[in-house]
Short mmCIF file of C-alpha atoms in Angstrom, two decimals:
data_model
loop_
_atom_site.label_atom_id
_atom_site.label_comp_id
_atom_site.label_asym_id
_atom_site.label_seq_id
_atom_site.Cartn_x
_atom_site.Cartn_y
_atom_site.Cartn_z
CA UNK R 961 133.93 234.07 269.07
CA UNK R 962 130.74 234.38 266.70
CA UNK R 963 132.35 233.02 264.19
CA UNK R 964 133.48 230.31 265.71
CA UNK R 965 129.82 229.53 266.77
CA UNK R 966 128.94 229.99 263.40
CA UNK R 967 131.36 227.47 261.88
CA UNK R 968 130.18 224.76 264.58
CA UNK R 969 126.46 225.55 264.07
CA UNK R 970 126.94 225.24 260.09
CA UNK R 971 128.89 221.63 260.93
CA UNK R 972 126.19 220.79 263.11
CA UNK R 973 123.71 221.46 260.61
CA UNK R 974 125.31 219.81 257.77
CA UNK R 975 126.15 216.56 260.14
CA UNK R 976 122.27 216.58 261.23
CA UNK R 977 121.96 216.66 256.89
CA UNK R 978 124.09 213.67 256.12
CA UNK R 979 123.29 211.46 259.18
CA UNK R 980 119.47 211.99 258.70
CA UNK R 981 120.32 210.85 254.69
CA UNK R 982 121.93 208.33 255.76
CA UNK R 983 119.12 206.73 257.55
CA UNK R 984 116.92 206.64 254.62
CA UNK R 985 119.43 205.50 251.98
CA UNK R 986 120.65 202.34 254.49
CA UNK R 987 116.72 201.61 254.66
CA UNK R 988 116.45 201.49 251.15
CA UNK R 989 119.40 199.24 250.63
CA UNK R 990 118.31 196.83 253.33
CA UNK R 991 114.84 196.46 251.65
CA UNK R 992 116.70 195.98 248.20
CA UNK R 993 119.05 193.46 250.09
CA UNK R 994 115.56 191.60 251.61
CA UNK R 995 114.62 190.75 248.37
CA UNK R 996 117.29 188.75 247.46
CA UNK R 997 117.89 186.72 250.43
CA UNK R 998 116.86 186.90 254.41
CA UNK R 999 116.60 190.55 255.94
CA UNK R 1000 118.47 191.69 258.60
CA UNK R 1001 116.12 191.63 261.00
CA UNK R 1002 116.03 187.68 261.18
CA UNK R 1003 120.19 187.59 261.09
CA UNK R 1004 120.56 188.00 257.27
CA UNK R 1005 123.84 189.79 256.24
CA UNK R 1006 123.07 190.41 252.75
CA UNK R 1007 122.90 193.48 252.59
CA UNK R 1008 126.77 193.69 252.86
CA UNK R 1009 126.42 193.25 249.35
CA UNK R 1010 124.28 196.10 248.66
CA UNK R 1011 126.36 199.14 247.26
CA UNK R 1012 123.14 201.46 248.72
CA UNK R 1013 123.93 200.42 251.93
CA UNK R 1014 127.39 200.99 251.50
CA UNK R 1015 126.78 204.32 250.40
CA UNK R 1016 124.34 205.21 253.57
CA UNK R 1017 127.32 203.68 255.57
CA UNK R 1018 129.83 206.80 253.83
CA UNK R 1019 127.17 208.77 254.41
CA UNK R 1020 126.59 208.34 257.84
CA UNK R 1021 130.14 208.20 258.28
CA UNK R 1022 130.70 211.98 256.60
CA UNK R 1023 128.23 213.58 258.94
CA UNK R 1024 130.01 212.32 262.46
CA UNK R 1025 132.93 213.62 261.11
CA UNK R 1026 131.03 216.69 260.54
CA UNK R 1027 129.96 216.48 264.13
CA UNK R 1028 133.04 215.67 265.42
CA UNK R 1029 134.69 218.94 263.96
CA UNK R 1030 131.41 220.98 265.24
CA UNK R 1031 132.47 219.93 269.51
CA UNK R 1032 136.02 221.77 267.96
CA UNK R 1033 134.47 225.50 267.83
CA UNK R 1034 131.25 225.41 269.40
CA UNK R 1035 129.96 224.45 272.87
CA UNK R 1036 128.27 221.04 273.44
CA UNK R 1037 125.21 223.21 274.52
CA UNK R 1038 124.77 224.57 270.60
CA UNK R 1039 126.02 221.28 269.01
CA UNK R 1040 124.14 218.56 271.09
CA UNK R 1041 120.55 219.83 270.67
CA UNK R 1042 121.02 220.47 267.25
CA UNK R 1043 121.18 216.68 266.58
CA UNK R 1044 117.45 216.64 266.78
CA UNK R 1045 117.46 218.13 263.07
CA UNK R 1046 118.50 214.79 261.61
CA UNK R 1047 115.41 213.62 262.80
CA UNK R 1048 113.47 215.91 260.61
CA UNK R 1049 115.81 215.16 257.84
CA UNK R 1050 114.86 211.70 257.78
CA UNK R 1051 111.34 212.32 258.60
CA UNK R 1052 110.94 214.41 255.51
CA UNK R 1053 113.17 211.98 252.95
CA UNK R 1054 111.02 209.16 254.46
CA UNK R 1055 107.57 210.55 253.68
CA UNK R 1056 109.09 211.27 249.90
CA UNK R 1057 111.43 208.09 249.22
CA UNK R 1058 110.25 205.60 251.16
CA UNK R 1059 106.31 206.06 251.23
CA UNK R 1060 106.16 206.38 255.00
CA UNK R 1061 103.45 208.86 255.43
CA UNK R 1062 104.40 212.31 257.40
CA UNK R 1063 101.04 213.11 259.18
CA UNK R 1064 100.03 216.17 260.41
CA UNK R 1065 101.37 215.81 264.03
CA UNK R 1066 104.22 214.48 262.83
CA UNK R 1067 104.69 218.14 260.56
CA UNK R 1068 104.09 220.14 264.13
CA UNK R 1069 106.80 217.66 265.43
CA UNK R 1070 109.47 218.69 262.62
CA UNK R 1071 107.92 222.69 263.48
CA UNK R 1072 108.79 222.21 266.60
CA UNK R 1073 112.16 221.28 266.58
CA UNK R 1074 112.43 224.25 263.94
CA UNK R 1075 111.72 226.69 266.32
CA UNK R 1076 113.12 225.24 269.24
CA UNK R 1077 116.92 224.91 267.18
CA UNK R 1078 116.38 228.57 266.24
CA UNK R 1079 115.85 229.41 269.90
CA UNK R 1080 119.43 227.42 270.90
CA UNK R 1081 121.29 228.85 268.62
CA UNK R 1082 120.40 232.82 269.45
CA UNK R 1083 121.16 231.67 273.08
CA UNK R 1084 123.71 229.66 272.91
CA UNK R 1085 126.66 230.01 275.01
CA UNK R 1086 129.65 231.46 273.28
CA UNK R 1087 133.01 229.07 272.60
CA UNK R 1088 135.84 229.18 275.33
CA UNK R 1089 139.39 229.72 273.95
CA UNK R 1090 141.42 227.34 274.43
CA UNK R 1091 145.58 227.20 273.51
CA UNK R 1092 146.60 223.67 274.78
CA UNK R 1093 145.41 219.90 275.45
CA UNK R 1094 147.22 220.38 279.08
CA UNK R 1095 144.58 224.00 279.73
CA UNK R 1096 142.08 221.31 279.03
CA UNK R 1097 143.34 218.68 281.52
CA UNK R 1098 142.93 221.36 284.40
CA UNK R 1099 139.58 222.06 283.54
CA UNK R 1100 138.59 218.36 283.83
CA UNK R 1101 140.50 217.77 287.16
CA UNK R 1102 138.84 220.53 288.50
CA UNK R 1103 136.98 219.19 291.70
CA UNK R 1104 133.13 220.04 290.52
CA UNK R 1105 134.03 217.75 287.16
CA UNK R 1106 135.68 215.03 288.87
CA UNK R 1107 132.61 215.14 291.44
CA UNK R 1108 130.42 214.56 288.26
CA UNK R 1109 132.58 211.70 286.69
CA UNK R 1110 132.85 209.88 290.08
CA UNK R 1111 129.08 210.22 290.26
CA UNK R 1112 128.93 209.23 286.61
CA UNK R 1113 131.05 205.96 286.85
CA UNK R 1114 129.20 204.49 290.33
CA UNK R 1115 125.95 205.27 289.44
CA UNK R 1116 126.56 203.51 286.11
CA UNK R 1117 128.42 200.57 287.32
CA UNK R 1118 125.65 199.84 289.77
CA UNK R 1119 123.28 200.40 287.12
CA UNK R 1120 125.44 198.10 285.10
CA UNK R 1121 126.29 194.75 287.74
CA UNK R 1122 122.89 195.34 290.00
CA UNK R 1123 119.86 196.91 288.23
CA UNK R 1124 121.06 195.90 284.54
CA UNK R 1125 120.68 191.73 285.03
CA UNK R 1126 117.24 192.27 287.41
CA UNK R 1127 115.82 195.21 284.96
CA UNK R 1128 116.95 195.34 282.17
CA UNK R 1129 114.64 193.81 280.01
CA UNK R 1130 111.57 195.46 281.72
CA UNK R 1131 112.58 198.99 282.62
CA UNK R 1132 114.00 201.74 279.78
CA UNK R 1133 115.91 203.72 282.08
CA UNK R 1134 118.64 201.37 282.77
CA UNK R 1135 120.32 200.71 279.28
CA UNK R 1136 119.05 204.50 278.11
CA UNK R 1137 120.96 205.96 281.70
CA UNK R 1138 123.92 204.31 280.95
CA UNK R 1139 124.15 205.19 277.48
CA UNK R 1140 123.28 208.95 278.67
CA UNK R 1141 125.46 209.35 281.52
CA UNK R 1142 128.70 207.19 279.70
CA UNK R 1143 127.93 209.12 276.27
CA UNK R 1144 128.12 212.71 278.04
CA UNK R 1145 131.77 211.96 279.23
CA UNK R 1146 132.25 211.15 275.03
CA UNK R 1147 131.72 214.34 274.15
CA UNK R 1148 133.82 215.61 276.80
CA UNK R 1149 135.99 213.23 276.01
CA UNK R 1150 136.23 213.93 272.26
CA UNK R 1151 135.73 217.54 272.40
CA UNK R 1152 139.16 217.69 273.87
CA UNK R 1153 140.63 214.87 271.30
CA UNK R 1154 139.17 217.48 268.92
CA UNK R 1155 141.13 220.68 269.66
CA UNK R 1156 144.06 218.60 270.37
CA UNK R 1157 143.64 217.54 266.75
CA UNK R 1158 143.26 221.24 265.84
CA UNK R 1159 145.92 222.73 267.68
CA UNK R 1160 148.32 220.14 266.60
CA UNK R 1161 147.60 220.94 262.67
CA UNK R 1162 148.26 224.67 263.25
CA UNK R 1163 151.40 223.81 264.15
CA UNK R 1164 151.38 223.37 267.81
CA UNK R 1165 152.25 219.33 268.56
CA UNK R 1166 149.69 218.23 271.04
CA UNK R 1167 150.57 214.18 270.47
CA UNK R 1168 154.31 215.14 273.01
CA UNK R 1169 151.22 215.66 276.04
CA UNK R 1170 150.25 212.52 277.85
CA UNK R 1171 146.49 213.90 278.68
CA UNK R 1172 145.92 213.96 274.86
CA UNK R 1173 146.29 209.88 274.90
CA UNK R 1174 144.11 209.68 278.32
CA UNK R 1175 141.07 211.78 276.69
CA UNK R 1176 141.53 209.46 273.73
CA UNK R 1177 141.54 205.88 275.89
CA UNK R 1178 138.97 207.45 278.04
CA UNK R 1179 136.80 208.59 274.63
CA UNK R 1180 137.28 204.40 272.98
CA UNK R 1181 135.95 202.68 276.02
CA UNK R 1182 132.73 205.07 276.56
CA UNK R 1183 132.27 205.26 272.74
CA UNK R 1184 132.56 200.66 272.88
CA UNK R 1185 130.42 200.83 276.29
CA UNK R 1186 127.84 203.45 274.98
CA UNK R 1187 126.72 201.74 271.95
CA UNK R 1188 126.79 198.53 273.36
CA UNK R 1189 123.98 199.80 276.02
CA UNK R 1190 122.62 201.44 273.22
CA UNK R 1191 122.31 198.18 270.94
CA UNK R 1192 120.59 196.37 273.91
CA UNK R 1193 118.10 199.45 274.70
CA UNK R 1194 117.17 199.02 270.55
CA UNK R 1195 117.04 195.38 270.45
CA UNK R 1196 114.61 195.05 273.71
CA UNK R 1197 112.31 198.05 273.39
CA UNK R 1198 110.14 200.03 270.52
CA UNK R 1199 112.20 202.18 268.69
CA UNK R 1200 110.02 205.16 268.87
CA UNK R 1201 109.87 205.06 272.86
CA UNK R 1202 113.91 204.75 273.19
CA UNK R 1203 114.81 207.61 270.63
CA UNK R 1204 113.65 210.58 272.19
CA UNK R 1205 113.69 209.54 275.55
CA UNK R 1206 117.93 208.77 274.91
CA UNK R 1207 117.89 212.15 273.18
CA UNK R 1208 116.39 214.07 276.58
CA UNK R 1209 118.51 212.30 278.53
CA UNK R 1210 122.12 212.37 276.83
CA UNK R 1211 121.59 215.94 275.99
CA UNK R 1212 120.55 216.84 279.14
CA UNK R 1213 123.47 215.33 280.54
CA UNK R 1214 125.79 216.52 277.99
CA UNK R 1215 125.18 220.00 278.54
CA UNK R 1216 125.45 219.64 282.34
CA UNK R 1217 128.87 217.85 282.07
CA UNK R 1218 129.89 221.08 279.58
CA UNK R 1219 128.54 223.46 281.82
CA UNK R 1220 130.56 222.14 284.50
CA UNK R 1221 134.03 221.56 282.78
CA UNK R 1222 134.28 224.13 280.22
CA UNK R 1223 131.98 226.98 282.27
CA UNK R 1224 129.81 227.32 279.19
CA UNK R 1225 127.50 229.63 281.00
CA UNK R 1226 129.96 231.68 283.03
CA UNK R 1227 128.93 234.96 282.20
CA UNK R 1228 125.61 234.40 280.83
CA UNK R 1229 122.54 236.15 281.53
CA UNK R 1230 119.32 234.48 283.38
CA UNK R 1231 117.33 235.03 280.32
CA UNK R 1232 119.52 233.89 278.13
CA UNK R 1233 120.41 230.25 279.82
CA UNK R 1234 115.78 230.60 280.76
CA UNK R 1235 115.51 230.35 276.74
CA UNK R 1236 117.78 228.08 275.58
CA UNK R 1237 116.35 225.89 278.44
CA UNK R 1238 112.75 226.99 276.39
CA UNK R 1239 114.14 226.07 273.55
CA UNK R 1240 115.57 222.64 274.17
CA UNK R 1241 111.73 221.47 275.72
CA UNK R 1242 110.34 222.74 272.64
CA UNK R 1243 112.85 220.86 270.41
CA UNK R 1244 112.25 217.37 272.45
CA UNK R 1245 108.59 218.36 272.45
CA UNK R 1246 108.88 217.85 268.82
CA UNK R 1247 111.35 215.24 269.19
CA UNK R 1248 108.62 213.33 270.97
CA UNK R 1249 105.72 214.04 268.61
CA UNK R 1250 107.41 212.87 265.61
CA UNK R 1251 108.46 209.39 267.15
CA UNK R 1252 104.45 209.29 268.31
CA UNK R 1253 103.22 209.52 265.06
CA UNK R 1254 105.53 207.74 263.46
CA UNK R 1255 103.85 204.47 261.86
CA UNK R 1256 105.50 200.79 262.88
CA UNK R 1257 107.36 198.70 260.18
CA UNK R 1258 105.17 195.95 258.94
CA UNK R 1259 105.43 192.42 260.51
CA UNK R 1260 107.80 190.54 258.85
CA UNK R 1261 105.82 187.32 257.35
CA UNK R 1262 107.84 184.64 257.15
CA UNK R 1263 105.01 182.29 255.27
CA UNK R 1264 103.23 183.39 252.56
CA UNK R 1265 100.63 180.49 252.97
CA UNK R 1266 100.24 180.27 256.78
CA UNK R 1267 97.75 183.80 257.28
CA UNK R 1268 96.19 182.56 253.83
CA UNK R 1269 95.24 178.70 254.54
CA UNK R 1270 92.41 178.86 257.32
CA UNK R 1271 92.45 175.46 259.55
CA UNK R 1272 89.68 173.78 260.18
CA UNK R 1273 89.55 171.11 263.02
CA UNK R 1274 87.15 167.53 262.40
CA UNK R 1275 87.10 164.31 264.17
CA UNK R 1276 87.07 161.27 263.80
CA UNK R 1277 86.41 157.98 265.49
CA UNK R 1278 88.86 155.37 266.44
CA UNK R 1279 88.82 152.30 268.95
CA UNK R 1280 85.34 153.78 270.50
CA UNK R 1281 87.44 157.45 271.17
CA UNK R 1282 87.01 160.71 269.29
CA UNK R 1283 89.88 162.51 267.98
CA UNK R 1284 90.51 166.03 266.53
CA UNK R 1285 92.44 165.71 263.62
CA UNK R 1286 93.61 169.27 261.48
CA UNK R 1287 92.83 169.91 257.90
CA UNK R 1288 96.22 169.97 256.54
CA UNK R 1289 97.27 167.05 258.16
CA UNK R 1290 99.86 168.29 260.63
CA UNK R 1291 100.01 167.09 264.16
CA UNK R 1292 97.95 169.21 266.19
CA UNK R 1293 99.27 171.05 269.67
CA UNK R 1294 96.73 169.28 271.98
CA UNK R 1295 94.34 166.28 270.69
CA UNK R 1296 90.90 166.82 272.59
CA UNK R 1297 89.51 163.19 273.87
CA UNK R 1298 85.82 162.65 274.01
CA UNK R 1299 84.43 159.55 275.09
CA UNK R 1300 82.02 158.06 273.14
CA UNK R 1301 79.11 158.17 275.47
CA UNK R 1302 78.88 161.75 275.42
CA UNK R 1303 77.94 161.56 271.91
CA UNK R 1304 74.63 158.55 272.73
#
C-alpha cells in the first residue's frame, strides 16, 4: 500500500514538473510568435507556427498523463494538493528564463507550499484496493455519493441558467464553483477510467463492463463543461485572483467527493486527517502569496506613437465662433463653442 502511494506521489511530482515547464516554455513561444505578427491576446494565432509552443503543448501534455496515472495508485487527497508544486515550478523557471522577478514573499510563497506538500504526503490517506470497474460502480451508487452528485448537478445547473447570466461577469464564485464542483466529479470520474485502464492491461478486460463507458461519458462532458467555465472565469477576471481561489475550491471539493466514494479516511486517526487539513492551508497559504506578489504582464501597446505624441488643443475663429481644433489634425471627440463676446 506504501508503495503504491509512493508511485502516485513520484507521478504527481513529476506531472507538477512538466506542467509547471510547460507554462514557461508556451510563454516564451507566444512572445517569439508576437514578434512576428499579432499576439494572442488580441486574436492572433501565430503562434501555431511556433515549434516552442508546440513543444510546451507536448510538454504540458506529458505531465497530465503523468497525473492521470498518479489518481491510478494514490488517493485524490495525496494527488490533488500536490498540484500546487507546478506553481513553484513555474515560479522559479519564470524568475530565471523569463526575467519575471521572484520577490521575497513570493520565495515564502514557494516555502510554503514546500512544507505544506511535505505535511500531505506523511498524512496522506493510504490507496484502497480495488479488483474491478463494477467494485467501483458500487462505491459510487452508494447513497452518501449519489447525495453529493445530486447536490453537485442542481447546485451547478442553477448556478449555470440563474446566477451565471445575472453574475457572472461581476462575481468569481460562479464560473470558479462550477468549475470546482463539475471538476471534482472528473477526478472521480477518471480515477475510475484509470484503474479500469490498469486492470484491463494486466490482463483482466474491463472494456466487456458497461460502467467503464458511463465513468468515461460522464468524465468527457465534465472535462468539456469544466474548462469551458474555466475559460470564462480567465477571460473575465485577473489571473492571479482566479488561480488560487479555483485551487482552494476544486481541491477542497475533490477530496470531499474522495472521502465520500472511496472512504479515503476510513480508518484514519484524528491527528492524522487534523494535519493533512494543516497542511493543505499552509500549501494554499502559499498558493495565495505567490499569485499576490506576482507582477502583471505589461499593457499591450498597440501604437508606438500615440503615448509618445502629446496633443495640444488651440482655437481658432470662424464666422464670429471659436473652435477647438487638435494638433494633429484629427477630428476631436467634442468641439467646445465659445461665443465671441466672452472674449470682448
Amino acid at each position: 500500500m506504501y508503495s503504491s502511494n509512493l508511485k502516485g506521489f513520484i507521478l504527481a511530482v513529476v506531472s507538477s514538473a512538466f506542467i509547471g515547464s510547460s507554462f514557461i516554455i508556451k510563454k516564451k513561444g507566444l512572445r517569439r510568435a508576437g514578434v512576428n505578427g499579432p499576439r494572442a491576446s488580441v486574436g492572433g494565432y501565430g503562434y501555431l507556427l511556433e515549434p516552442l509552443w508546440w513543444i510546451g503543448m507536448i510538454t504540458m501534455v506529458v505531465g497530465e498523463i503523468a497525473n492521470f496515472v498518479a489518481y491510478i495508485y494514490a488517493p485524490a487527497g495525496l494527488v490533488t494538493p500536490l498540484g500546487a508544486l507546478s506553481i513553484i515550478v513555474s515560479a522559479v523557471l519564470a524568475h530565471f528564463l523569463l526575467k519575471e522577478k521572484l520577490q521575497k514573499m513570493g520565495m515564502l510563497g514557494c516555502l510554503l507550499c514546500i512544507v505544506g506538500s511535505t505535511v500531505i504526503v506523511l498524512h496522506s490517506p493510504q490507496e484502497r484496493s480495488l479488483s474491478s470497474v463494477e467494485e467501483i460502480w458500487e462505491l459510487a451508487i452508494q447513497p452518501a455519493f449519489l447525495l453529493y452528485t445530486a447536490s453537485v448537478v442542481a447546485v451547478t445547473l442553477v448556478l449555470i441558467l440563474y446566477c451565471s447570466p445575472r453574475y457572472g461577469q461581476t462575481n468569481i464564485l460562479i464560473y470558479t464553483g462550477i468549475c470546482s464542483m463539475i471538476g471534482s466529479l472528473t477526478v472521480m470520474s477518471v480515477k475510475a477510467i484509470g484503474i479500469a485502464i490498469k486492470l484491463t492491461l494486466e490482463g483482466t478486460n474491463q472494456l466487456k463492463y458497461f460502467q467503464t463507458w458511463i465513468f468515461g461519458m460522464v468524465a468527457v462532458t465534465c472535462i468539456i463543461t469544466q474548462l469551458n467555465y474555466l475559460n470564462m472565469a480567465l477571460d473575465t477576471f485577473n489571473t492571479a485572483i482566479v488561480s488560487p481561489i479555483y485551487y482552494a475550491m476544486f481541491t477542497s471539493f475533490t477530496i470531499f467527493a474522495s472521502a465520500i466514494m472511496f472512504k479515503d479516511y476510513s480508518g484514519q486517526s484524528v491527528t492524522s486527517i487534523a494535519s493533512e487539513l494543516c497542511g493543505f492551508i499552509t500549501v494554499l497559504s502559499g498558493t495565495a502569496i505567490l499569485h499576490s506578489t506576482r507582477e502583471p504582464d505589461p499593457p499591450l501597446i498597440t501604437d508606438l506613437y500615440t503615448p509618445l505624441s502629446p496633443k495640444v488643443s488651440w482655437y481658432i475663429q470662424s464666422n464670429g465662433e471659436w473652435k477647438q481644433k487638435d494638433e494633429d489634425g484629427s477630428t476631436p471627440n467634442f468641439i467646445t463653442i465659445l461665443r465671441q463676446d466672452y472674449f470682448k
